[in-house]
mmCIF file of C-alpha atoms in Angstrom:
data_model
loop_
_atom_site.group_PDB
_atom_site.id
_atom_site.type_symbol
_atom_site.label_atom_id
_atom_site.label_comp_id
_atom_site.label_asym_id
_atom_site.label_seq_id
_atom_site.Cartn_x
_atom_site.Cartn_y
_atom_site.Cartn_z
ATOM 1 C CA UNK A 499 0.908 35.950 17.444
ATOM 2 C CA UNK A 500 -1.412 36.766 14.327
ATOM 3 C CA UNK A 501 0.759 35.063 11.970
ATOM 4 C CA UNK A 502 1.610 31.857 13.775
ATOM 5 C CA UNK A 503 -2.361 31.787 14.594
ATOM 6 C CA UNK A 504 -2.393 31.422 10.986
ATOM 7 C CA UNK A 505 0.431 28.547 10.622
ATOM 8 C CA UNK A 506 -1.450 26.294 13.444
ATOM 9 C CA UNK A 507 -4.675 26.878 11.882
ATOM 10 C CA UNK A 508 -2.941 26.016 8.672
ATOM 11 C CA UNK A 509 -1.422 22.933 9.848
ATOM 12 C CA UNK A 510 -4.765 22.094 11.438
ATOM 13 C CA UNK A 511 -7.031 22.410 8.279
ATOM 14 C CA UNK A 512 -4.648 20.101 6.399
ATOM 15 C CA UNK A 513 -4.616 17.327 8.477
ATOM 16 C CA UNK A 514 -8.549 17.733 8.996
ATOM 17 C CA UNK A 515 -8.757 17.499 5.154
ATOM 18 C CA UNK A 516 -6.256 14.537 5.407
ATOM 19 C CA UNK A 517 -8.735 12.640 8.083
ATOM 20 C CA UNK A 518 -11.645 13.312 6.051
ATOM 21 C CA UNK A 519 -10.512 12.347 2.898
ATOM 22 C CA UNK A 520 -9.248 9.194 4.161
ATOM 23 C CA UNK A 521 -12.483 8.413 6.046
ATOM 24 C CA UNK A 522 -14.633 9.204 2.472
ATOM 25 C CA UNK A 523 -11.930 6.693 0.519
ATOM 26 C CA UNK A 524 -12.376 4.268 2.974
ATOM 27 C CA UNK A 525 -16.186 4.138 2.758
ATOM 28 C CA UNK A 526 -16.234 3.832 -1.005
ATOM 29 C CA UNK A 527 -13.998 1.193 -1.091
ATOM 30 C CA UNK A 528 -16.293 -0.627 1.456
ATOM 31 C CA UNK A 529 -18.755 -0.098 -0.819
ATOM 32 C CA UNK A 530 -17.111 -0.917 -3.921
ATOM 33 C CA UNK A 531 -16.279 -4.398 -1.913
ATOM 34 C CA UNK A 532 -20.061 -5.190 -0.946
ATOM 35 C CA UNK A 533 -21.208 -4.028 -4.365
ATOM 36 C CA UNK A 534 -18.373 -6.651 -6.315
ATOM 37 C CA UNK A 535 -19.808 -9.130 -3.500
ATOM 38 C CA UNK A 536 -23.053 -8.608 -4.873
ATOM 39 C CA UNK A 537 -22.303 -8.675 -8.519
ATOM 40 C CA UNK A 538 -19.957 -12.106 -8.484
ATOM 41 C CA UNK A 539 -20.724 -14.063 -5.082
ATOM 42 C CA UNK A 540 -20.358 -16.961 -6.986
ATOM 43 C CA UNK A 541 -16.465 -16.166 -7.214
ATOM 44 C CA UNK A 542 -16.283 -16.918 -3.473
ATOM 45 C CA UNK A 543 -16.250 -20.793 -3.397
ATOM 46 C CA UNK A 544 -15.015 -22.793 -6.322
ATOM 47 C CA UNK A 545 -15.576 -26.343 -5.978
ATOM 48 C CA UNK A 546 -11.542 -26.756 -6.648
ATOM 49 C CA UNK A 547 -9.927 -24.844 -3.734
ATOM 50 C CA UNK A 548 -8.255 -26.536 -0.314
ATOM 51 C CA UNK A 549 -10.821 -27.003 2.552
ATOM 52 C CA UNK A 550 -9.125 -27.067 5.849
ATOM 53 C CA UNK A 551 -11.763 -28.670 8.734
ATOM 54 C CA UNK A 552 -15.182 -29.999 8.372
ATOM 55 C CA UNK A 553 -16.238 -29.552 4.583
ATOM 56 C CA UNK A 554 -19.620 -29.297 6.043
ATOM 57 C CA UNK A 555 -19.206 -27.078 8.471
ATOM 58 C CA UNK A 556 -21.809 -23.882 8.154
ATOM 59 C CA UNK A 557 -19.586 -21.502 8.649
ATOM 60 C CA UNK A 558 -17.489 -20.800 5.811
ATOM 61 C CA UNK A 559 -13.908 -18.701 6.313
ATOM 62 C CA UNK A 560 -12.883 -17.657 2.950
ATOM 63 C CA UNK A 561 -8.883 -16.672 2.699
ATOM 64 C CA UNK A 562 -7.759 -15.286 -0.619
ATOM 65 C CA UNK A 563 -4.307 -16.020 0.383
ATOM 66 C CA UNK A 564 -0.730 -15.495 -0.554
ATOM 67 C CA UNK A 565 2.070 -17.905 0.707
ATOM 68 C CA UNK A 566 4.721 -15.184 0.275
ATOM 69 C CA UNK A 567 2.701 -12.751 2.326
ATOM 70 C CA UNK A 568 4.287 -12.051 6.267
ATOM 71 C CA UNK A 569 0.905 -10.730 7.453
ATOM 72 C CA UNK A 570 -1.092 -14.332 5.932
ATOM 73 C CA UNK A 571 1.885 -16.198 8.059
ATOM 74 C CA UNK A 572 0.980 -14.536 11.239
ATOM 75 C CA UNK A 573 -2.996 -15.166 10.720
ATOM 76 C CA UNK A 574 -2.484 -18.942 9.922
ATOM 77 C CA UNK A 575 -2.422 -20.236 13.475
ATOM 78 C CA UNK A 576 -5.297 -17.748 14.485
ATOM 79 C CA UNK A 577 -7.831 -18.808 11.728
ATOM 80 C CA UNK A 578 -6.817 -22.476 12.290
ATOM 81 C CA UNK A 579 -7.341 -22.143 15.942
ATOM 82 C CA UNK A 580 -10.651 -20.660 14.927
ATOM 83 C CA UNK A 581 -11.422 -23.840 12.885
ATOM 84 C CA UNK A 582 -9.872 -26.374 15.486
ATOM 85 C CA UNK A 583 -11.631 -24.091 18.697
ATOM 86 C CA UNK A 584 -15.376 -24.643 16.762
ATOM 87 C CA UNK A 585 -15.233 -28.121 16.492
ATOM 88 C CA UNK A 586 -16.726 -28.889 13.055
ATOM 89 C CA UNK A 587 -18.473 -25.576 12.294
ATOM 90 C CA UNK A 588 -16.294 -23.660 10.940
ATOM 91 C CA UNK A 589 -14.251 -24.596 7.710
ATOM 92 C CA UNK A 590 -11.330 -22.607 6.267
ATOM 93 C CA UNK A 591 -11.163 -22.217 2.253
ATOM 94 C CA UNK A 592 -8.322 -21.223 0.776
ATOM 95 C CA UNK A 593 -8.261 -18.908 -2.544
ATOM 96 C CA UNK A 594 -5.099 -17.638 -3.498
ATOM 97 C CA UNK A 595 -3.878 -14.209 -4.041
ATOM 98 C CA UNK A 596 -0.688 -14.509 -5.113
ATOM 99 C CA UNK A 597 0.368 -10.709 -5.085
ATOM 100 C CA UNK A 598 4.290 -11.577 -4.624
ATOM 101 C CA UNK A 599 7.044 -12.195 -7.424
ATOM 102 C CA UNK A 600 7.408 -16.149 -7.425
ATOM 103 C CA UNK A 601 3.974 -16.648 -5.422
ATOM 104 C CA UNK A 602 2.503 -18.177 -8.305
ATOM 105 C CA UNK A 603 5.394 -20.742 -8.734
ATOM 106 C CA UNK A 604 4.848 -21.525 -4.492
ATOM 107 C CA UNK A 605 1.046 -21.802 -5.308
ATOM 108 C CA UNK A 606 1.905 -24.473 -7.781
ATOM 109 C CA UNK A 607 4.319 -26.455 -5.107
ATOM 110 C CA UNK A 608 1.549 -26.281 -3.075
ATOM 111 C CA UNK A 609 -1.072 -27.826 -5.487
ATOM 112 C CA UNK A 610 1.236 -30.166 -6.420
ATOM 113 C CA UNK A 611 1.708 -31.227 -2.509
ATOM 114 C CA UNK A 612 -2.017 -31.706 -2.931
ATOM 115 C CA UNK A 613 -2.072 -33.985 -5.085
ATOM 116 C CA UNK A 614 -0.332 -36.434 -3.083
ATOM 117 C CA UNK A 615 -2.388 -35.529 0.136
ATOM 118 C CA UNK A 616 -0.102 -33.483 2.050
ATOM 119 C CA UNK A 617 -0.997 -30.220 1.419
ATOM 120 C CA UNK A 618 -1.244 -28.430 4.596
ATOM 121 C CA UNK A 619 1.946 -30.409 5.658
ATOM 122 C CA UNK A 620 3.446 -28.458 2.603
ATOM 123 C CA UNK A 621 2.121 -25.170 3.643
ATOM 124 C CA UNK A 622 3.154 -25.031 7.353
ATOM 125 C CA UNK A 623 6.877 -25.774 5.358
ATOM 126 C CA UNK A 624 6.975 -23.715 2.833
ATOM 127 C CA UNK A 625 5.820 -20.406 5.268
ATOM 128 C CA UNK A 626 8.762 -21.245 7.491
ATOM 129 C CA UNK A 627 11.215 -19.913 5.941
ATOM 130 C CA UNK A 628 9.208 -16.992 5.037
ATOM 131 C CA UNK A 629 11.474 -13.885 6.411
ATOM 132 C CA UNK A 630 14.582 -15.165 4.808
ATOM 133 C CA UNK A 631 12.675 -14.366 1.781
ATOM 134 C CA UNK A 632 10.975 -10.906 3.172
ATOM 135 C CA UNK A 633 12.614 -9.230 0.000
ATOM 136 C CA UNK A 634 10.472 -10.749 -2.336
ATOM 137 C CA UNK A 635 13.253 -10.411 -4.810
ATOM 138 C CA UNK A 636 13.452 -13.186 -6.768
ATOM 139 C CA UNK A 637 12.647 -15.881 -4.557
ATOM 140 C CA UNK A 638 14.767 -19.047 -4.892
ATOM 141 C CA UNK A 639 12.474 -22.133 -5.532
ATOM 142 C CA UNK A 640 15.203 -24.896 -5.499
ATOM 143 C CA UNK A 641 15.736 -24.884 -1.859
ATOM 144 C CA UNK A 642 11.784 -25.106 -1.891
ATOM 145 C CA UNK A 643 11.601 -28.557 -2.672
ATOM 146 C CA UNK A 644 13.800 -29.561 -0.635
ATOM 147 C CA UNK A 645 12.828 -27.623 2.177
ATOM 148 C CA UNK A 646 9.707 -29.947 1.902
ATOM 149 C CA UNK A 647 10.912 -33.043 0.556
ATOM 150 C CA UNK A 648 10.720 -34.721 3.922
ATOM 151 C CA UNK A 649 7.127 -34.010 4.263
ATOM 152 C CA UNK A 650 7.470 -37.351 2.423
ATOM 153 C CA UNK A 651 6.608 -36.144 -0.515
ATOM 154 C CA UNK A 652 7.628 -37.566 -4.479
ATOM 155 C CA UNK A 653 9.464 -34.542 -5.229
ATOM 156 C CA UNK A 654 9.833 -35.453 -8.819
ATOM 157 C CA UNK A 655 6.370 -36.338 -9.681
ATOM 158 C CA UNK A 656 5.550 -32.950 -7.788
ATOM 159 C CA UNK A 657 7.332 -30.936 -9.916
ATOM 160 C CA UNK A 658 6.143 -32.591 -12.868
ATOM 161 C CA UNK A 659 2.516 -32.077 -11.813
ATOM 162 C CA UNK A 660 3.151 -28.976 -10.302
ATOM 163 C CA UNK A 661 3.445 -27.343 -13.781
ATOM 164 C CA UNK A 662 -0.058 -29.160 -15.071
ATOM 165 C CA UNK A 663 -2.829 -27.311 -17.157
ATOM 166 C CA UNK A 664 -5.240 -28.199 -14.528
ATOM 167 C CA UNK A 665 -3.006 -26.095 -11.409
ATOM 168 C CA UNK A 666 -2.696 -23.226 -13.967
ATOM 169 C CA UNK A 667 -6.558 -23.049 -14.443
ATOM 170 C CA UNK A 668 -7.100 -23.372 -11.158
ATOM 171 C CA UNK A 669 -4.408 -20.328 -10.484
ATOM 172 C CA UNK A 670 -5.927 -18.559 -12.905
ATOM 173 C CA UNK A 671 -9.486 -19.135 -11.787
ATOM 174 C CA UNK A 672 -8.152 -17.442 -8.354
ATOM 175 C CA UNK A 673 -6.750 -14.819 -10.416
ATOM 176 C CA UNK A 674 -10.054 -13.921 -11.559
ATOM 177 C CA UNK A 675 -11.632 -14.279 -9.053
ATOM 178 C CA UNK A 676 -9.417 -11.774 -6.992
ATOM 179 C CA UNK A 677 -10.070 -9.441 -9.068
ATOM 180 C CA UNK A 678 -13.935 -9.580 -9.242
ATOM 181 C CA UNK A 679 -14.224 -9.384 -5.673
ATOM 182 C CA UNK A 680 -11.390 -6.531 -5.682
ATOM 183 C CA UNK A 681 -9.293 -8.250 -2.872
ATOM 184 C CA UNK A 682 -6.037 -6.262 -3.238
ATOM 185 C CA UNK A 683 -4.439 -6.889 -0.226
ATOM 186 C CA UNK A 684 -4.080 -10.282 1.395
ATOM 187 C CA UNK A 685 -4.518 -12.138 3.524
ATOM 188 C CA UNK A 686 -8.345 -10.410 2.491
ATOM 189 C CA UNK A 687 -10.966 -12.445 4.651
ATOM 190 C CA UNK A 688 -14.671 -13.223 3.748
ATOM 191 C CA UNK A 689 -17.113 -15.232 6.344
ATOM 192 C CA UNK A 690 -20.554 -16.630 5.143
ATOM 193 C CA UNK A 691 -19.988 -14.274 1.902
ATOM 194 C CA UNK A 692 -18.964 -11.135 4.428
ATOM 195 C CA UNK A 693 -16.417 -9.085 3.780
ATOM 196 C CA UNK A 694 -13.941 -8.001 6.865
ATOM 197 C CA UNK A 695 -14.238 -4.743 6.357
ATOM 198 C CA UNK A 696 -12.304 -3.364 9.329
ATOM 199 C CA UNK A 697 -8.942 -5.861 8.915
ATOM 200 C CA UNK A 698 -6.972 -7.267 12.697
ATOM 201 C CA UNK A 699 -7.255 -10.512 14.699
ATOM 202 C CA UNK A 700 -10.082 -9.272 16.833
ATOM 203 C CA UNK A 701 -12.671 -8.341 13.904
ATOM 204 C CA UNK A 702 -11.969 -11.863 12.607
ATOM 205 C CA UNK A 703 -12.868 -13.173 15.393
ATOM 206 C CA UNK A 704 -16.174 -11.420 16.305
ATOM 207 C CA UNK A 705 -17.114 -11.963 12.629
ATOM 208 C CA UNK A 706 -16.680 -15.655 12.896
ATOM 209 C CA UNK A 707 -18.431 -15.472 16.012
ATOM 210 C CA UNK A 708 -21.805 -13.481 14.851
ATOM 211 C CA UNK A 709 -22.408 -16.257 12.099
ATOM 212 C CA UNK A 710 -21.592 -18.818 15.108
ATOM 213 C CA UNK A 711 -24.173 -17.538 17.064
ATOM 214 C CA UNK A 712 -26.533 -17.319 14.704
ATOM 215 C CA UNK A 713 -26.029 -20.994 14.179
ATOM 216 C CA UNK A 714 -27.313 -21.520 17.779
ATOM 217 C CA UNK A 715 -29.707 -19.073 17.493
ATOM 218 C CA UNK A 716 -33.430 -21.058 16.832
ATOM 219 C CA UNK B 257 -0.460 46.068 8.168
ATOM 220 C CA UNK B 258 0.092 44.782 11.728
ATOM 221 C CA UNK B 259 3.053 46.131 13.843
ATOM 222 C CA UNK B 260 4.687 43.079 13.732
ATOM 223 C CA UNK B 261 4.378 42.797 9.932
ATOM 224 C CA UNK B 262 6.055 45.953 9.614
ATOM 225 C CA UNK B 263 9.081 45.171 11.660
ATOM 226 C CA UNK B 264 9.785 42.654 9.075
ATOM 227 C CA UNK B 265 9.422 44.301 6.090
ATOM 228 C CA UNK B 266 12.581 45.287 4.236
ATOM 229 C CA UNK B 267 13.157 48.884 3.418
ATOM 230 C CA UNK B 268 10.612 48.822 0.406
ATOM 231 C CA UNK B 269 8.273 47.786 3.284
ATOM 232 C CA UNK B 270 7.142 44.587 1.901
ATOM 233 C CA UNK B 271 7.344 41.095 4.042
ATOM 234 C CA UNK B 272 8.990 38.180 3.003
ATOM 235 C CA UNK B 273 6.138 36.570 5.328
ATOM 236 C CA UNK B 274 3.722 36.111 2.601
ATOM 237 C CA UNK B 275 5.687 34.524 -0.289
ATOM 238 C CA UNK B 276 7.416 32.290 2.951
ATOM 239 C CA UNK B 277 3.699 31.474 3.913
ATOM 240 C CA UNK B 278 2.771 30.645 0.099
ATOM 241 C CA UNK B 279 5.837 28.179 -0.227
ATOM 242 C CA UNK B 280 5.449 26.509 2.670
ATOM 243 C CA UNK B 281 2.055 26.113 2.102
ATOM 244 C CA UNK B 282 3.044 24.262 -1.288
ATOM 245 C CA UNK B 283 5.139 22.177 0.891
ATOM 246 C CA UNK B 284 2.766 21.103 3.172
ATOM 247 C CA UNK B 285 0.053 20.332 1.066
ATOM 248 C CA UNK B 286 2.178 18.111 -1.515
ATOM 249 C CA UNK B 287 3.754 16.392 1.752
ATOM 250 C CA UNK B 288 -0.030 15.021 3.058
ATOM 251 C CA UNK B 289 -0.756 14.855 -0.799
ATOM 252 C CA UNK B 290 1.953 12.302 -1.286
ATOM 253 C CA UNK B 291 1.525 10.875 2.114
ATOM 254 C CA UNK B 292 -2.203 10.040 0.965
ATOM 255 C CA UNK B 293 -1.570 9.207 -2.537
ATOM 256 C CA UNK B 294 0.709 6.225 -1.100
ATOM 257 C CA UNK B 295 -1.125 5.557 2.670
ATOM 258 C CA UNK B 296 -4.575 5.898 2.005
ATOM 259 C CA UNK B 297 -5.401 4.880 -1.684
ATOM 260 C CA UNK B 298 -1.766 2.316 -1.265
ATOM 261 C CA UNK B 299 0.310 3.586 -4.307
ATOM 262 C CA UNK B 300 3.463 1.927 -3.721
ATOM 263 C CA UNK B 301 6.130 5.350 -4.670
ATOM 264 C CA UNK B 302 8.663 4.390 -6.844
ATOM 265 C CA UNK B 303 12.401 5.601 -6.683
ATOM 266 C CA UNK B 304 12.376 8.845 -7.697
ATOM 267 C CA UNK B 305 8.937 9.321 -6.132
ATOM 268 C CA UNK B 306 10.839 8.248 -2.677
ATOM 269 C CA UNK B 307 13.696 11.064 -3.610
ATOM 270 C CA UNK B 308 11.039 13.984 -4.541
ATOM 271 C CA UNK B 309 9.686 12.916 -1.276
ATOM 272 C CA UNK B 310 13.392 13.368 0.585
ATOM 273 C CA UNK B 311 13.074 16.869 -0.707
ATOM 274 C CA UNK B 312 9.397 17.392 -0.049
ATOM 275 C CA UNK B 313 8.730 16.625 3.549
ATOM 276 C CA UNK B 314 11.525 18.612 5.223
ATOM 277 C CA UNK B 315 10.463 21.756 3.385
ATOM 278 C CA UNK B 316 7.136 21.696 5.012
ATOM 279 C CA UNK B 317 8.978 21.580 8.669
ATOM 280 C CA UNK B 318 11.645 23.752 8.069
ATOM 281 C CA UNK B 319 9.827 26.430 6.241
ATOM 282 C CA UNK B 320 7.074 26.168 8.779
ATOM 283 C CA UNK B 321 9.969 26.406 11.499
ATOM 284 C CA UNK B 322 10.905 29.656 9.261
ATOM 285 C CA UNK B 323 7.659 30.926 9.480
ATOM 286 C CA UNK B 324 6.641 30.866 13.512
ATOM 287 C CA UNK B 325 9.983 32.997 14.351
ATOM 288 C CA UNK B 326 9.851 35.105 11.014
ATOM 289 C CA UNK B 327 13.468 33.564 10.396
ATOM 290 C CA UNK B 328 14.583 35.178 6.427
ATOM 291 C CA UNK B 329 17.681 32.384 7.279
ATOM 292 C CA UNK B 330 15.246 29.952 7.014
ATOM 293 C CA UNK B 331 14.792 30.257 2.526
ATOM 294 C CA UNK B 332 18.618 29.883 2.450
ATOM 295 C CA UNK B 333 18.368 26.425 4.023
ATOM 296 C CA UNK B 334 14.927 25.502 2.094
ATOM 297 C CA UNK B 335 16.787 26.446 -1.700
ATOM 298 C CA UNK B 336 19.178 23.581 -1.782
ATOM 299 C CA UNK B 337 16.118 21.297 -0.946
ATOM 300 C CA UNK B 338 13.822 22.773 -3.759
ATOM 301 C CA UNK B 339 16.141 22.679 -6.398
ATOM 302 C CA UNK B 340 17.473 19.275 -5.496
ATOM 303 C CA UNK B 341 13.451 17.947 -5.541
ATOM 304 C CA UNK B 342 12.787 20.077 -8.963
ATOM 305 C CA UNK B 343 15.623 18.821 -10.830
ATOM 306 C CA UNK B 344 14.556 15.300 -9.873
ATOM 307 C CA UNK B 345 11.181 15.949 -10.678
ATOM 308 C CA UNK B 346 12.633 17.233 -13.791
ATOM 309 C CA UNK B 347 14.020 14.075 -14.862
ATOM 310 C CA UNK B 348 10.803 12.143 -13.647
ATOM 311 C CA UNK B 349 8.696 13.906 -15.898
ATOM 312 C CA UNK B 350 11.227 13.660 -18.800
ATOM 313 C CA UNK B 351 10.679 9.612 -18.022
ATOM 314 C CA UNK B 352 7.260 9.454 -17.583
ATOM 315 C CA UNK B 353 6.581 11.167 -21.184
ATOM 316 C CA UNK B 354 9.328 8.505 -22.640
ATOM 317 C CA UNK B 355 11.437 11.353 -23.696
ATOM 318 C CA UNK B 356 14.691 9.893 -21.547
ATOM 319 C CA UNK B 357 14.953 5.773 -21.092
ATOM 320 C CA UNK B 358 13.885 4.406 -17.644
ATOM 321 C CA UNK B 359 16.861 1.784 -17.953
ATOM 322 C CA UNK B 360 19.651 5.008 -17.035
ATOM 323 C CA UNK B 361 17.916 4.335 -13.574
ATOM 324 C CA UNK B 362 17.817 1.266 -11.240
ATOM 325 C CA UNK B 363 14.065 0.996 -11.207
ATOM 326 C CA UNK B 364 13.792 -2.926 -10.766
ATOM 327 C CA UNK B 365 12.607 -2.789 -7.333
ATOM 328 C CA UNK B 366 9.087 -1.681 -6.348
ATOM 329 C CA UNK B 367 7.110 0.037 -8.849
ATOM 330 C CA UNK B 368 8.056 1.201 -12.470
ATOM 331 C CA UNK B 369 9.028 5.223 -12.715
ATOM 332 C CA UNK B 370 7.557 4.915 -15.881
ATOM 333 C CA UNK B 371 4.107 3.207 -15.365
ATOM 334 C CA UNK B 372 1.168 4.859 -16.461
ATOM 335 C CA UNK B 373 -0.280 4.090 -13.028
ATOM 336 C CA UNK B 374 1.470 7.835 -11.482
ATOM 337 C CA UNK B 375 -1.515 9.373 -12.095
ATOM 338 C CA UNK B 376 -4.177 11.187 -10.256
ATOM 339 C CA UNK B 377 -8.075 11.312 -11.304
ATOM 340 C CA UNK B 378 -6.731 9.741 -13.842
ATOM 341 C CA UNK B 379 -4.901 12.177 -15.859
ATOM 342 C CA UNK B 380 -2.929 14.479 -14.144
ATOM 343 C CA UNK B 381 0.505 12.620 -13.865
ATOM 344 C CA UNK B 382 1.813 12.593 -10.046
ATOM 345 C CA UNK B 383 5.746 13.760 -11.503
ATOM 346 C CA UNK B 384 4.251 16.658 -12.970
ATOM 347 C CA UNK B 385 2.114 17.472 -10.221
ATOM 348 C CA UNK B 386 5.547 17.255 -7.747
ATOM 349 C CA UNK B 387 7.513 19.724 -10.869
ATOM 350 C CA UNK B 388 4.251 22.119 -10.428
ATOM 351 C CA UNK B 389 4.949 22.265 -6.424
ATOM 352 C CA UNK B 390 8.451 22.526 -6.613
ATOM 353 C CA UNK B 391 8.636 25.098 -9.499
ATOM 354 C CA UNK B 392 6.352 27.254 -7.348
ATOM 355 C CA UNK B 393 8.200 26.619 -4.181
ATOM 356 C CA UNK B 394 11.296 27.948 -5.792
ATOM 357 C CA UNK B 395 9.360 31.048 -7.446
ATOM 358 C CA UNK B 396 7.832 32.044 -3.849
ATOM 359 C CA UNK B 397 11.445 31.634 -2.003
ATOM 360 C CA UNK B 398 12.716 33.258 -4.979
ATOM 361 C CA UNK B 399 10.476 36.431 -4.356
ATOM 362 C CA UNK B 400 10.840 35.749 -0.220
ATOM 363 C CA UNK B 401 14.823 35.781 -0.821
ATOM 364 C CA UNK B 402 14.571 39.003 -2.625
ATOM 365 C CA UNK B 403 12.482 41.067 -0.275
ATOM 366 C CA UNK B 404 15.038 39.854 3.021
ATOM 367 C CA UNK B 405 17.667 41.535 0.785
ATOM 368 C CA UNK B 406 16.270 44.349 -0.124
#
């Protein structure tokens, strides 16, 4: 009984050690996150990104955001109910993270779809097909622009724009800017400059509501 | 020396227990090493990383299987494992230091096999660390395997 005490208590002081060294990792990276926040909160907002609701609004949702990513799929229709739901106080900006192989080249679709005023129209499309693609592996981006061509879009002045200096500064900008603020994951949230720290649906949401409420508050 | 500790003991009286204990406690700490190096601080393992891990995390059941019912079987089923995850190691470490090409290996998914990145506190690369625990995991069955003989 001696010895397999020993194996349990074995067992036992490894997985404390496990617990505790996750817990201390994930507090300094919370820190290193509010600390970058500190040093670079200009990086948050550039004047160039896509504003989805009221560009007033005083709530500010900040998305560093990857269209290849499954996990920024699933949150779209949750932070644009939370947009739609507050009726012209909260606004969605969109920074992009593109983490995936070929993101970049669906960043500059997108940006291109801007151009002619039918971004988002070109978003909700080009995240469809999404799980065809879950590989990542060398994404196809023919079927692309066809897959939003009848977003009525000029496909070939799209792709000629869609390779401009200006998209690739503004990519890179985001590139930077990733970095600064150490967003590693995506989709990697920020409301009224503050981090979600804890990541799921539910801390969104409370953290979109605290800055609400402080709204109403006199 | 308990009673029990005795029983075991081969004829030169010493227990394979101990050198069982030490390996499987190489096992088990490498296993929640690797699981942390790649849950917690979210280094993607590459292939060889996934294979050294095939080896890895059965040793620290079965040898702590081998352990609670003082099975001496239980180093004969754990060798085959070891070697299998040293000789990969092996060859990890032999690509990490540039000494063999990475392009003998189908590396194109995931992470590179090669990157500098496999390291921990910045130094210590994460292939040698795994040809470390497996090297000793082989030493202590070694001496385990000898005194169940004997």
């Amino acid at each position: 009984m001696n010895k397999n005490w020993a194996v349990f208590s074995t067992v036992a002081a490894v997985v404390v050690a496990f617990i505790a060294g996750a817990v201390i990792f994930k507090d300094r990276s919370k820190q290193e996150v509010t600390q970058a926040l500190q040093a670079s909160s200009g990086a948050l907002v550039r004047a160039h990104s896509p504003v989805y609701g009221n560009p007033a609004a005083k709530v500010t949702i900040v998305e560093f955001f990857d269209p290849a990513c499954e996990t920024c799929r699933a949150f779209y229709p949750i932070v644009k109910g939370l947009v739609n739901a507050s009726v012209g106080e909260v606004r969605l900006v969109i920074r992009y993270a593109p983490l995936h192989t070929g993101s970049d080249m669906l960043v500059k679709i997108l940006e291109a779809a801007r151009l002619q005023g039918k971004y988002w129209e070109a978003l909700e499309k080009v995240m469809t097909p999404q799980p065809r693609r879950a590989a990542h592996v060398n994404p196809q981006m023919e079927p692309i622009w066809g897959l939003i061509a009848d977003i009525g879009l000029d496909v070939a002045k799209a792709k000629s724009e869609a390779n401009s200096p200006a998209i690739e500064q503004l990519l890179s900008q985001d590139l930077a800017d990733m970095k600064a603020l150490k967003v590693r994951r995506t989709p990697g949230f920020f409301v009224n400059g503050k981090p979600l720290l804890d990541f799921g649906e539910a801390q969104l949401k409370s953290l979109v509501d605290q800055e609400l409420k402080k709204l109403k508050a006199p | 020396m308990s009673a029990e500790a005795c029983e075991l003991a081969g004829p030169r009286g010493r227990s394979f227990w101990v050198p069982l204990f030490g390996a499987w406690l190489i096992a088990l700490v490498a296993t929640a090493g690797a699981v942390f190096l790649g849950e917690v601080l979210g280094m993607t393992p590459c292939v060889l990383c996934w294979y050294q891990r095939i080896a890895m995390f059965p040793l620290a059941v079965l040898l702590g299987v081998g352990l609670l019912d003082a099975d001496g079987r239980s180093i004969r089923y754990a060798l085959p494992l070891a070697w299998a995850g040293w000789c990969i190691a092996a060859y990890h470490c032999l690509i990490f230091w540039g000494v063999l090409s990475e392009g003998l290996i189908p590396c194109g998914k995931g992470s590179s096999c090669a990157e500098a990145d496999l390291q921990v506190a910045g130094f210590v690369p994460i292939p040698l660390l795994s040809l470390i625990a497996f090297t000793g995991i082989l030493a202590l069955l070694w001496v385990a395997n000898k005194r169940v003989k004997t």
